Amino acid sequence: MTSLHTPRVRRRRLGVAAAAAGLFATLLTAGPAIASPEPGDAATQETTVSSERTAQVKAAIAAGEIPGVDEIVHSPNIKHLANVPKDLITGTNSDLAFQGNYAFSGNYDGFRIFDISNPKAPKTVAQVLCPGSQNDISVSGNLLFLSTDSSRSDNSCNSVPQSATIKESWEGMKVFDISDKRNPKYVAAVETACGSHTHTLVPKAKNVYIYVSSYAPSASFPDCQPPHDGISIVKVPRKAPQKAELVKFEVLFPDGGNPGAPTNPGVSATSGCHDITVLPSKNLAAGACMGDGVLMDIKDPERPRVIDQVQDNVNFAFWHSATFNQGANKVVFTDELGGGGAATCNAAIGPNRGADGIYDIVGKGDKRKLVFRSYYKIPRYQADTENCVAHNGSVIPVKGRDIMVQSWYQGGVSVWDFTNSAKPKEIAFFERGPLSTERLVGGGTWSAYYYNGHIYSNDMVKGFDVLRLDDRLTDPAKRIRMHELNVQTQPDYFADFRH
């Protein structure tokens, strides 16, 4: 299904959100029924907005300050090529991975494989029902990996929700054989402490290592005991994936990490990591670990070693994800303020919270340090009925420049340049109007990644979108052709792929 839209320019920034703090505080306490109680990619609970707030949102739409309900707007340098709605797999869409002419779409109910050989008309190749939030997804060779971060009755795809207080409950990693894309086969499962909220592949010769990020332990959970100050490491032999096994639990925070409140009010206490991005070509990893950001040496994939550790107890509530620039001298960390379920892209929250933090990497070897330079947040205010905060994105490979495409839930897709770490700026955008003017309904783009000349976005509600970016700053990236992309296993675009 293809839909083309004429750009509509916003007349001015939305200025009706100044009193959103009450709604925001309410949403911070909301959480999904079976996911972890901490923030981090929570399914937004529908929340009624006051009649005054509803009137303000409707007035903003009428004034052209924000798009209308479901209306698509974008900058002139972006074209919306295609949208494929959800089909048999109807849960919340999550992350994306790529291989050859295929895109792999995670969903809380399983995963879907698209043929993207014609980006204007993606075709469904397979849909696999295998419930278990978030179903964070990645691929390597003939293997596909899924994260399960909701307590289940067993490790099968027929499992049902079951309390984590029951010892026999299961959470962790699932492995599929995708040598036949039309018929994926489930071949292995590995249980990990506190499940697998996200995961990161570290390919190494005949094996694939998986760094499993999870958090929110409880004394009442037999398989998720506090303090849980680290990550699980799983080893998968490529030629015998059925022998996948947990090789160790690596403690990253022997001092316990950020204590959170009351020492640091409004900041998540560290009890594990939310997401890790590795840069294998440099033996580096960056961890977004709830209350902490870390830089790690991963020369030995079974022994990741923290080089530097930073906190931002003023503007960061929840360190969510990390992205290296191509030169490996910068890291962009995201703050998922409100857990993805709150309206934080408004005047009440401001430009420095729920934003990206740009850090330079200075020094060499074990003396490398993360040094804060600036924040980046989309420059368009969103309605108080739109969940919006910094989320998943990827580098756009352009030599000599640092450019990123990124999801902002109902804030849409933003393309921005951080070549000057102190002065980031947006160069393109795509977004839909609010799902509702009367209720805060969770939706928007979960992941937006650049792959082989196009931007692919997984919208939680609306489905799979394909965008084309035509801009003098980013056009050189079209010459880079990749055979595989898992964004959290960040490639060296100019060494690993052909032009």
Coordinates of C-alpha atoms in Angstrom, one line a residue:
M1 CA 0.0 0.0 0.0
T2 CA 1.5 3.3 -1.1
S3 CA 0.4 6.7 0.1
L4 CA 2.0 10.0 -1.0
H5 CA 1.4 13.2 0.9
T6 CA 2.0 16.9 0.2
P7 CA 4.1 18.6 2.9
R8 CA 2.2 21.0 5.1
V9 CA 4.3 23.6 7.0
R10 CA 3.5 24.3 10.6
R11 CA 2.7 27.9 11.2
R12 CA 4.3 28.1 14.7
R13 CA 5.2 26.0 17.6
L14 CA 2.4 24.6 19.8
G15 CA 2.1 26.8 22.8
V16 CA -0.8 25.3 24.6
A17 CA 1.0 22.7 26.8
A18 CA 2.3 24.8 29.6
A19 CA 0.1 23.1 32.3
A20 CA 0.9 19.5 31.3
A21 CA 2.8 18.6 34.5
G22 CA -0.2 17.1 36.2
L23 CA -0.9 14.7 33.3
F24 CA 2.8 13.9 33.1
A25 CA 3.1 13.0 36.8
T26 CA 0.1 10.7 36.4
L27 CA 1.6 8.9 33.4
L28 CA 4.9 8.3 35.2
T29 CA 3.1 6.0 37.6
A30 CA 1.3 4.0 34.9
G31 CA 2.7 0.8 33.5
P32 CA 1.9 -2.2 31.5
A33 CA 0.1 -5.2 33.0
I34 CA 2.9 -7.7 32.6
A35 CA 6.0 -5.7 31.9
S36 CA 8.6 -4.5 34.4
P37 CA 7.5 -1.7 36.8
E38 CA 10.4 0.6 35.8
P39 CA 10.2 3.0 32.8
G40 CA 11.4 1.8 29.4
D41 CA 9.2 1.0 26.4
A42 CA 6.0 0.6 28.4
A43 CA 2.8 0.1 26.5
T44 CA 1.0 3.4 27.1
Q45 CA -2.2 3.2 29.1
E46 CA -5.0 5.3 27.6
T47 CA -5.6 8.3 29.7
T48 CA -8.5 10.8 29.5
V49 CA -7.3 14.4 29.1
S50 CA -9.3 17.2 30.7
S51 CA -11.9 19.1 28.6
E52 CA -9.7 22.2 28.8
R53 CA -6.7 20.3 27.4
T54 CA -8.9 18.7 24.7
A55 CA -10.1 22.1 23.6
Q56 CA -6.5 23.3 23.5
V57 CA -5.4 20.4 21.3
K58 CA -8.4 21.0 18.9
A59 CA -7.6 24.7 18.8
A60 CA -3.9 23.9 18.0
I61 CA -5.0 21.7 15.1
A62 CA -7.4 24.4 13.7
A63 CA -4.6 26.9 13.9
G64 CA -2.2 24.7 12.1
E65 CA 0.2 24.4 15.1
I66 CA 0.0 20.6 14.9
P67 CA -1.3 18.2 12.3
G68 CA -4.9 16.9 12.5
V69 CA -5.7 13.5 13.8
D70 CA -3.8 10.9 11.7
E71 CA -2.7 13.6 9.2
I72 CA 0.8 13.1 7.8
V73 CA 3.1 16.1 7.5
H74 CA 6.8 16.1 6.6
S75 CA 9.7 18.3 5.5
P76 CA 10.0 18.8 1.7
N77 CA 13.1 16.6 1.6
I78 CA 11.3 13.5 2.7
K79 CA 8.8 11.4 0.7
H80 CA 6.4 8.9 2.3
L81 CA 6.7 5.9 -0.1
A82 CA 4.7 3.2 1.6
N83 CA 2.8 2.1 4.7
V84 CA 1.9 -1.6 5.4
P85 CA -0.6 -1.9 8.2
K86 CA -0.5 -4.7 10.8
D87 CA -2.1 -7.9 9.7
L88 CA -2.1 -11.3 11.5
I89 CA 0.3 -10.1 14.2
T90 CA -1.7 -7.4 15.9
G91 CA 0.3 -6.4 19.0
T92 CA 2.5 -3.4 19.5
N93 CA 5.2 -3.1 16.8
S94 CA 8.7 -2.8 18.2
D95 CA 12.3 -3.0 16.8
L96 CA 13.6 -3.6 13.2
A97 CA 16.5 -5.6 11.7
F98 CA 17.6 -6.0 8.1
Q99 CA 19.3 -8.5 5.9
G100 CA 19.7 -8.4 2.1
N101 CA 16.3 -7.5 0.7
Y102 CA 14.5 -8.3 3.9
A103 CA 13.3 -6.3 6.9
F104 CA 12.4 -8.1 10.1
S105 CA 9.8 -6.4 12.3
G106 CA 9.4 -7.2 16.0
N107 CA 6.0 -7.1 17.6
Y108 CA 4.8 -8.0 21.1
D109 CA 2.9 -10.9 19.6
G110 CA 5.8 -12.2 17.4
F111 CA 7.5 -11.0 14.3
R112 CA 7.0 -10.3 10.6
I113 CA 9.3 -10.6 7.6
F114 CA 9.0 -8.2 4.7
D115 CA 10.5 -8.3 1.2
I116 CA 11.8 -4.8 0.6
S117 CA 13.4 -5.3 -2.8
N118 CA 10.9 -2.7 -4.0
P119 CA 10.8 -0.2 -1.1
K120 CA 7.7 1.4 -2.6
A121 CA 5.8 -1.9 -2.2
P122 CA 7.0 -4.1 0.7
K123 CA 5.6 -7.6 0.6
T124 CA 4.9 -9.8 3.6
V125 CA 7.0 -13.0 3.4
A126 CA 6.1 -14.5 6.8
Q127 CA 4.3 -13.8 10.0
V128 CA 5.2 -15.7 13.2
L129 CA 3.0 -15.7 16.2
C130 CA 5.2 -16.0 19.3
P131 CA 4.0 -13.7 22.1
G132 CA 6.4 -12.2 24.6
S133 CA 7.1 -8.5 25.0
Q134 CA 9.1 -6.7 23.6
N135 CA 10.2 -9.2 21.1
D136 CA 13.3 -7.0 20.4
I137 CA 14.7 -8.5 17.2
S138 CA 18.0 -9.0 15.4
V139 CA 19.5 -11.3 12.7
S140 CA 22.8 -12.8 11.9
G141 CA 23.4 -15.1 9.0
N142 CA 20.7 -17.8 9.2
L143 CA 19.7 -17.0 12.7
L144 CA 17.1 -14.6 14.2
F145 CA 16.9 -13.6 17.8
L146 CA 14.0 -12.5 19.9
S147 CA 13.9 -11.0 23.4
T148 CA 11.2 -12.0 25.9
D149 CA 10.7 -9.6 28.7
S150 CA 7.3 -10.7 30.1
S151 CA 7.0 -13.6 32.4
R152 CA 5.5 -16.6 30.6
S153 CA 4.3 -20.1 31.5
D154 CA 7.1 -21.7 29.4
N155 CA 9.5 -21.0 26.6
S156 CA 7.2 -22.1 23.7
C157 CA 5.4 -19.8 21.3
N158 CA 2.1 -21.1 22.8
S159 CA 2.9 -19.8 26.3
V160 CA 0.6 -17.6 28.3
P161 CA 1.4 -14.9 30.9
Q162 CA 2.4 -16.2 34.3
S163 CA 3.6 -14.4 37.4
A164 CA 7.3 -13.9 37.8
T165 CA 6.9 -15.0 41.4
I166 CA 6.5 -18.6 40.2
K167 CA 9.8 -20.3 39.9
E168 CA 8.8 -22.3 36.7
S169 CA 8.0 -19.1 34.8
W170 CA 10.2 -18.3 31.9
E171 CA 11.8 -15.1 30.3
G172 CA 14.9 -14.8 28.1
M173 CA 16.2 -15.3 24.5
K174 CA 14.6 -17.2 21.7
V175 CA 16.5 -18.3 18.6
F176 CA 15.0 -19.1 15.1
D177 CA 16.5 -20.5 12.0
I178 CA 15.6 -18.3 9.0
S179 CA 17.5 -20.0 6.3
D180 CA 14.0 -20.3 4.7
K181 CA 12.5 -16.8 5.2
R182 CA 9.1 -18.1 4.4
N183 CA 9.2 -20.8 7.1
P184 CA 11.2 -19.7 10.2
K185 CA 11.9 -22.5 12.6
Y186 CA 12.2 -22.1 16.4
V187 CA 15.4 -23.9 17.4
A188 CA 16.5 -22.8 20.9
A189 CA 15.7 -20.8 24.1
V190 CA 17.9 -19.6 26.9
E191 CA 16.5 -18.3 30.2
T192 CA 18.1 -15.1 31.5
A193 CA 17.8 -13.4 34.8
C194 CA 15.0 -10.8 34.7
G195 CA 14.3 -11.8 31.1
S196 CA 15.5 -9.9 28.1
H197 CA 14.2 -6.4 27.6
T198 CA 16.6 -5.8 24.7
H199 CA 19.7 -7.6 23.4
T200 CA 22.8 -6.9 21.4
L201 CA 24.7 -9.2 19.1
V202 CA 28.5 -9.4 19.2
P203 CA 29.5 -11.7 16.3
K204 CA 32.8 -13.5 16.9
A205 CA 34.1 -16.1 14.4
K206 CA 32.0 -19.3 14.7
N207 CA 29.8 -17.9 17.5
V208 CA 27.4 -15.1 18.2
Y209 CA 27.5 -13.6 21.6
I210 CA 24.4 -11.9 22.9
Y211 CA 24.5 -9.1 25.6
V212 CA 21.1 -9.3 27.3
S213 CA 19.9 -6.2 28.9
S214 CA 17.2 -6.5 31.6
Y215 CA 16.3 -4.8 34.9
A216 CA 13.8 -4.3 37.7
P217 CA 14.6 -7.2 40.0
S218 CA 12.5 -8.1 43.0
A219 CA 13.0 -10.2 46.1
S220 CA 9.7 -11.9 45.2
F221 CA 11.0 -13.0 41.8
P222 CA 13.0 -16.3 42.1
D223 CA 14.8 -15.7 38.8
C224 CA 15.2 -12.0 39.1
Q225 CA 16.8 -11.2 42.4
P226 CA 18.3 -7.9 43.4
P227 CA 20.8 -6.2 43.0
H228 CA 21.1 -7.4 39.3
D229 CA 23.8 -4.9 38.5
G230 CA 24.9 -6.3 35.2
I231 CA 24.1 -8.1 32.0
S232 CA 23.6 -11.8 30.9
I233 CA 25.9 -13.1 28.2
V234 CA 24.6 -15.8 25.9
K235 CA 26.8 -17.8 23.5
V236 CA 25.2 -19.2 20.3
P237 CA 27.3 -21.5 18.0
R238 CA 26.3 -20.6 14.4
K239 CA 26.4 -24.3 13.2
A240 CA 24.7 -25.6 16.3
P241 CA 22.3 -23.0 17.6
Q242 CA 20.4 -25.6 19.6
K243 CA 23.4 -25.5 21.9
A244 CA 22.9 -21.9 22.8
E245 CA 23.8 -21.3 26.5
L246 CA 24.2 -18.7 29.2
V247 CA 28.0 -18.4 29.7
K248 CA 28.0 -15.8 32.5
F249 CA 26.4 -12.8 34.3
E250 CA 28.8 -9.9 34.1
V251 CA 28.5 -7.3 36.9
L252 CA 29.0 -3.8 35.5
F253 CA 28.2 -1.8 38.6
P254 CA 30.0 -3.3 41.6
D255 CA 29.2 -0.1 43.5
G256 CA 25.5 -0.4 42.7
G257 CA 25.3 2.4 40.1
N258 CA 23.0 5.4 40.4
P259 CA 20.9 5.1 43.6
G260 CA 18.0 7.1 42.2
A261 CA 15.6 8.7 44.6
P262 CA 15.7 10.1 47.2
T263 CA 19.4 10.8 46.5
N264 CA 18.7 11.7 42.9
P265 CA 14.9 12.6 42.7
G266 CA 13.3 11.8 39.4
V267 CA 16.1 9.5 38.3
S268 CA 15.8 5.8 37.8
A269 CA 18.0 3.7 40.2
T270 CA 20.4 1.5 38.2
S271 CA 19.5 -2.3 38.4
G272 CA 20.9 -3.5 35.1
C273 CA 20.9 -1.9 31.6
H274 CA 18.1 -1.0 29.2
D275 CA 20.1 -1.2 26.0
I276 CA 23.7 -1.6 24.7
T277 CA 25.2 -0.7 21.4
V278 CA 28.5 -2.3 20.3
L279 CA 31.0 -1.0 17.8
P280 CA 32.9 -4.3 17.0
S281 CA 35.4 -2.6 14.7
K282 CA 36.7 -0.6 17.6
N283 CA 36.1 -3.1 20.4
L284 CA 33.8 -0.6 22.1
A285 CA 30.3 -0.6 23.6
A286 CA 28.1 2.1 25.0
G287 CA 25.5 1.1 27.6
A288 CA 22.4 3.0 28.5
C289 CA 21.8 1.6 32.0
M290 CA 18.8 3.3 33.6
G291 CA 20.6 5.9 35.8
D292 CA 24.0 5.6 34.2
G293 CA 25.7 5.8 30.8
V294 CA 28.8 3.7 30.4
L295 CA 31.6 3.2 27.9
M296 CA 33.0 -0.3 27.7
D297 CA 35.9 -2.3 26.2
I298 CA 34.7 -5.5 24.6
K299 CA 37.9 -6.9 23.1
D300 CA 37.0 -10.1 25.0
P301 CA 33.3 -10.4 24.4
E302 CA 32.8 -12.6 27.4
R303 CA 34.4 -10.0 29.7
P304 CA 33.1 -6.5 28.8
R305 CA 35.0 -3.9 30.9
V306 CA 33.7 -0.5 31.9
I307 CA 36.1 2.3 30.9
D308 CA 34.0 5.3 32.0
Q309 CA 30.7 5.9 33.7
V310 CA 28.6 9.1 33.6
Q311 CA 25.3 10.4 35.2
D312 CA 23.0 13.3 34.5
N313 CA 20.9 13.8 37.6
V314 CA 19.5 17.1 36.4
N315 CA 17.9 16.3 33.0
F316 CA 18.1 12.5 32.4
A317 CA 15.5 10.3 34.1
F318 CA 16.1 7.0 32.3
W319 CA 19.2 6.2 30.1
H320 CA 17.5 4.3 27.3
S321 CA 19.8 3.8 24.3
A322 CA 23.2 4.7 22.8
T323 CA 24.5 5.4 19.3
F324 CA 28.2 5.9 18.3
N325 CA 29.1 8.3 15.5
Q326 CA 31.1 6.8 12.6
G327 CA 34.4 8.2 14.0
A328 CA 33.9 6.5 17.3
N329 CA 34.6 9.8 19.1
K330 CA 31.0 10.6 20.1
V331 CA 28.0 8.8 21.7
V332 CA 24.4 9.9 21.6
F333 CA 22.5 8.7 24.6
T334 CA 18.7 9.0 24.8
D335 CA 16.6 9.8 27.9
E336 CA 13.2 8.0 27.8
L337 CA 11.5 10.3 30.3
G338 CA 8.1 8.9 31.2
G339 CA 8.9 5.4 29.8
G340 CA 7.6 6.2 26.4
G341 CA 4.1 6.7 27.8
A342 CA 3.9 10.4 28.5
A343 CA 3.5 13.7 26.6
T344 CA 7.0 15.1 27.1
C345 CA 7.5 17.0 23.9
N346 CA 5.8 20.2 25.1
A347 CA 6.5 23.5 26.7
A348 CA 6.0 22.2 30.2
I349 CA 8.9 19.7 29.9
G350 CA 11.2 21.9 27.8
P351 CA 14.1 21.2 25.4
N352 CA 16.5 19.4 27.8
R353 CA 14.4 16.6 29.2
G354 CA 13.3 13.5 27.3
A355 CA 16.0 14.4 24.9
D356 CA 19.3 13.1 23.4
G357 CA 22.5 13.8 25.3
I358 CA 25.6 14.2 23.0
Y359 CA 28.9 13.2 24.5
D360 CA 32.3 13.4 23.0
I361 CA 34.8 10.6 23.7
V362 CA 38.1 12.2 24.7
G363 CA 41.4 10.5 25.5
K364 CA 42.8 7.2 24.6
G365 CA 42.7 3.6 25.8
D366 CA 41.5 3.1 29.3
K367 CA 41.7 6.8 29.9
R368 CA 38.9 7.6 27.5
K369 CA 36.2 9.7 29.0
L370 CA 32.6 10.7 28.1
V371 CA 32.3 14.5 28.0
F372 CA 28.8 16.1 27.7
R373 CA 28.4 18.7 25.0
S374 CA 24.7 19.4 24.4
Y375 CA 21.1 18.1 24.2
Y376 CA 19.0 17.6 21.1
K377 CA 15.2 17.5 21.1
I378 CA 12.8 17.8 18.2
P379 CA 11.9 21.5 17.6
R380 CA 8.1 20.9 17.2
Y381 CA 5.9 20.8 20.2
Q382 CA 3.4 17.9 20.3
A383 CA -0.1 17.7 21.8
D384 CA -0.7 16.7 25.3
T385 CA -2.5 13.6 23.9
E386 CA 0.7 12.4 22.1
N387 CA 3.3 10.2 23.8
C388 CA 6.6 11.6 22.7
V389 CA 10.2 11.2 23.8
A390 CA 13.6 10.3 22.3
H391 CA 13.7 6.7 21.1
N392 CA 15.5 4.4 18.7
G393 CA 17.5 5.6 15.8
S394 CA 20.6 5.0 13.7
V395 CA 23.5 6.8 12.0
I396 CA 23.1 7.8 8.4
P397 CA 26.5 7.0 6.8
V398 CA 28.0 10.2 5.4
K399 CA 31.8 10.7 5.5
G400 CA 32.8 13.7 7.4
R401 CA 29.4 14.3 9.0
D402 CA 27.5 13.0 12.0
I403 CA 23.9 12.6 11.0
M404 CA 21.2 10.5 12.7
V405 CA 17.6 9.4 12.0
Q406 CA 15.5 8.8 15.1
S407 CA 12.1 7.8 16.3
W408 CA 10.1 10.0 18.7
Y409 CA 7.0 7.9 19.1
Q410 CA 4.1 10.3 18.2
G411 CA 6.7 13.0 17.6
G412 CA 7.5 11.1 14.4
V413 CA 10.8 10.7 12.7
S414 CA 13.6 13.3 12.9
V415 CA 16.8 13.5 10.9
W416 CA 19.4 15.6 12.6
D417 CA 23.0 16.7 12.3
F418 CA 25.4 16.6 15.3
T419 CA 28.7 17.2 13.4
N420 CA 29.1 20.1 15.8
S421 CA 28.5 18.3 19.1
A422 CA 27.5 21.6 20.8
K423 CA 25.0 22.7 18.1
P424 CA 22.9 19.9 16.8
K425 CA 20.2 20.8 14.3
E426 CA 17.3 19.1 12.6
I427 CA 17.4 18.7 8.8
A428 CA 14.3 16.7 8.0
F429 CA 11.2 15.3 9.7
F430 CA 8.1 13.1 9.2
E431 CA 5.1 12.7 11.6
R432 CA 1.5 11.9 11.9
G433 CA -1.0 14.0 13.9
P434 CA -2.3 12.7 17.3
L435 CA -4.2 9.5 17.4
S436 CA -6.8 11.3 19.5
T437 CA -7.7 14.8 20.7
E438 CA -9.4 13.5 23.8
R439 CA -7.3 10.7 25.2
L440 CA -3.6 10.0 25.4
V441 CA -3.4 6.8 23.3
G442 CA 0.0 5.1 22.9
G443 CA 1.4 5.1 19.4
G444 CA 3.9 6.5 17.0
T445 CA 7.2 5.2 15.6
W446 CA 9.2 2.9 17.8
S447 CA 12.3 2.6 15.6
A448 CA 13.5 4.6 12.5
Y449 CA 16.6 3.3 10.8
Y450 CA 18.5 4.1 7.6
Y451 CA 19.2 1.1 5.4
N452 CA 20.4 1.0 1.8
G453 CA 19.0 4.4 0.7
H454 CA 15.8 4.5 2.6
I455 CA 14.4 5.1 6.1
Y456 CA 12.3 2.3 7.6
S457 CA 10.0 3.1 10.5
N458 CA 8.0 0.7 12.7
D459 CA 5.0 2.5 13.9
M460 CA 3.5 0.9 17.0
V461 CA -0.1 1.3 15.8
K462 CA 0.0 2.3 12.1
G463 CA 2.4 -0.4 10.8
F464 CA 5.6 -0.4 8.7
D465 CA 6.5 2.9 6.9
V466 CA 9.1 3.5 4.2
L467 CA 10.5 7.0 3.7
R468 CA 12.9 8.4 1.1
L469 CA 15.2 11.2 2.1
D470 CA 16.6 13.4 -0.6
D471 CA 19.0 16.0 0.8
R472 CA 22.5 17.2 -0.3
L473 CA 23.8 16.4 3.2
T474 CA 22.6 12.8 3.2
D475 CA 22.6 11.8 -0.5
P476 CA 26.2 10.4 -0.3
A477 CA 24.9 7.7 2.1
K478 CA 22.9 6.2 -0.8
R479 CA 26.1 4.8 -2.2
I480 CA 26.6 2.6 0.9
R481 CA 25.0 -0.9 0.4
M482 CA 24.7 -3.2 3.4
H483 CA 24.1 -6.9 3.5
E484 CA 22.9 -6.9 7.1
L485 CA 22.1 -4.3 9.7
N486 CA 21.3 -4.7 13.4
V487 CA 21.5 -1.1 14.6
Q488 CA 22.7 -2.1 18.1
T489 CA 25.6 -3.9 16.5
Q490 CA 26.9 -0.9 14.7
P491 CA 29.0 -1.5 11.6
D492 CA 31.9 0.4 10.3
Y493 CA 30.0 1.6 7.2
F494 CA 33.0 2.6 5.2
A495 CA 35.1 -0.5 5.8
D496 CA 32.5 -3.2 6.0
F497 CA 30.2 -2.3 3.0
R498 CA 30.7 -1.5 -0.7
H499 CA 30.0 1.9 -2.3

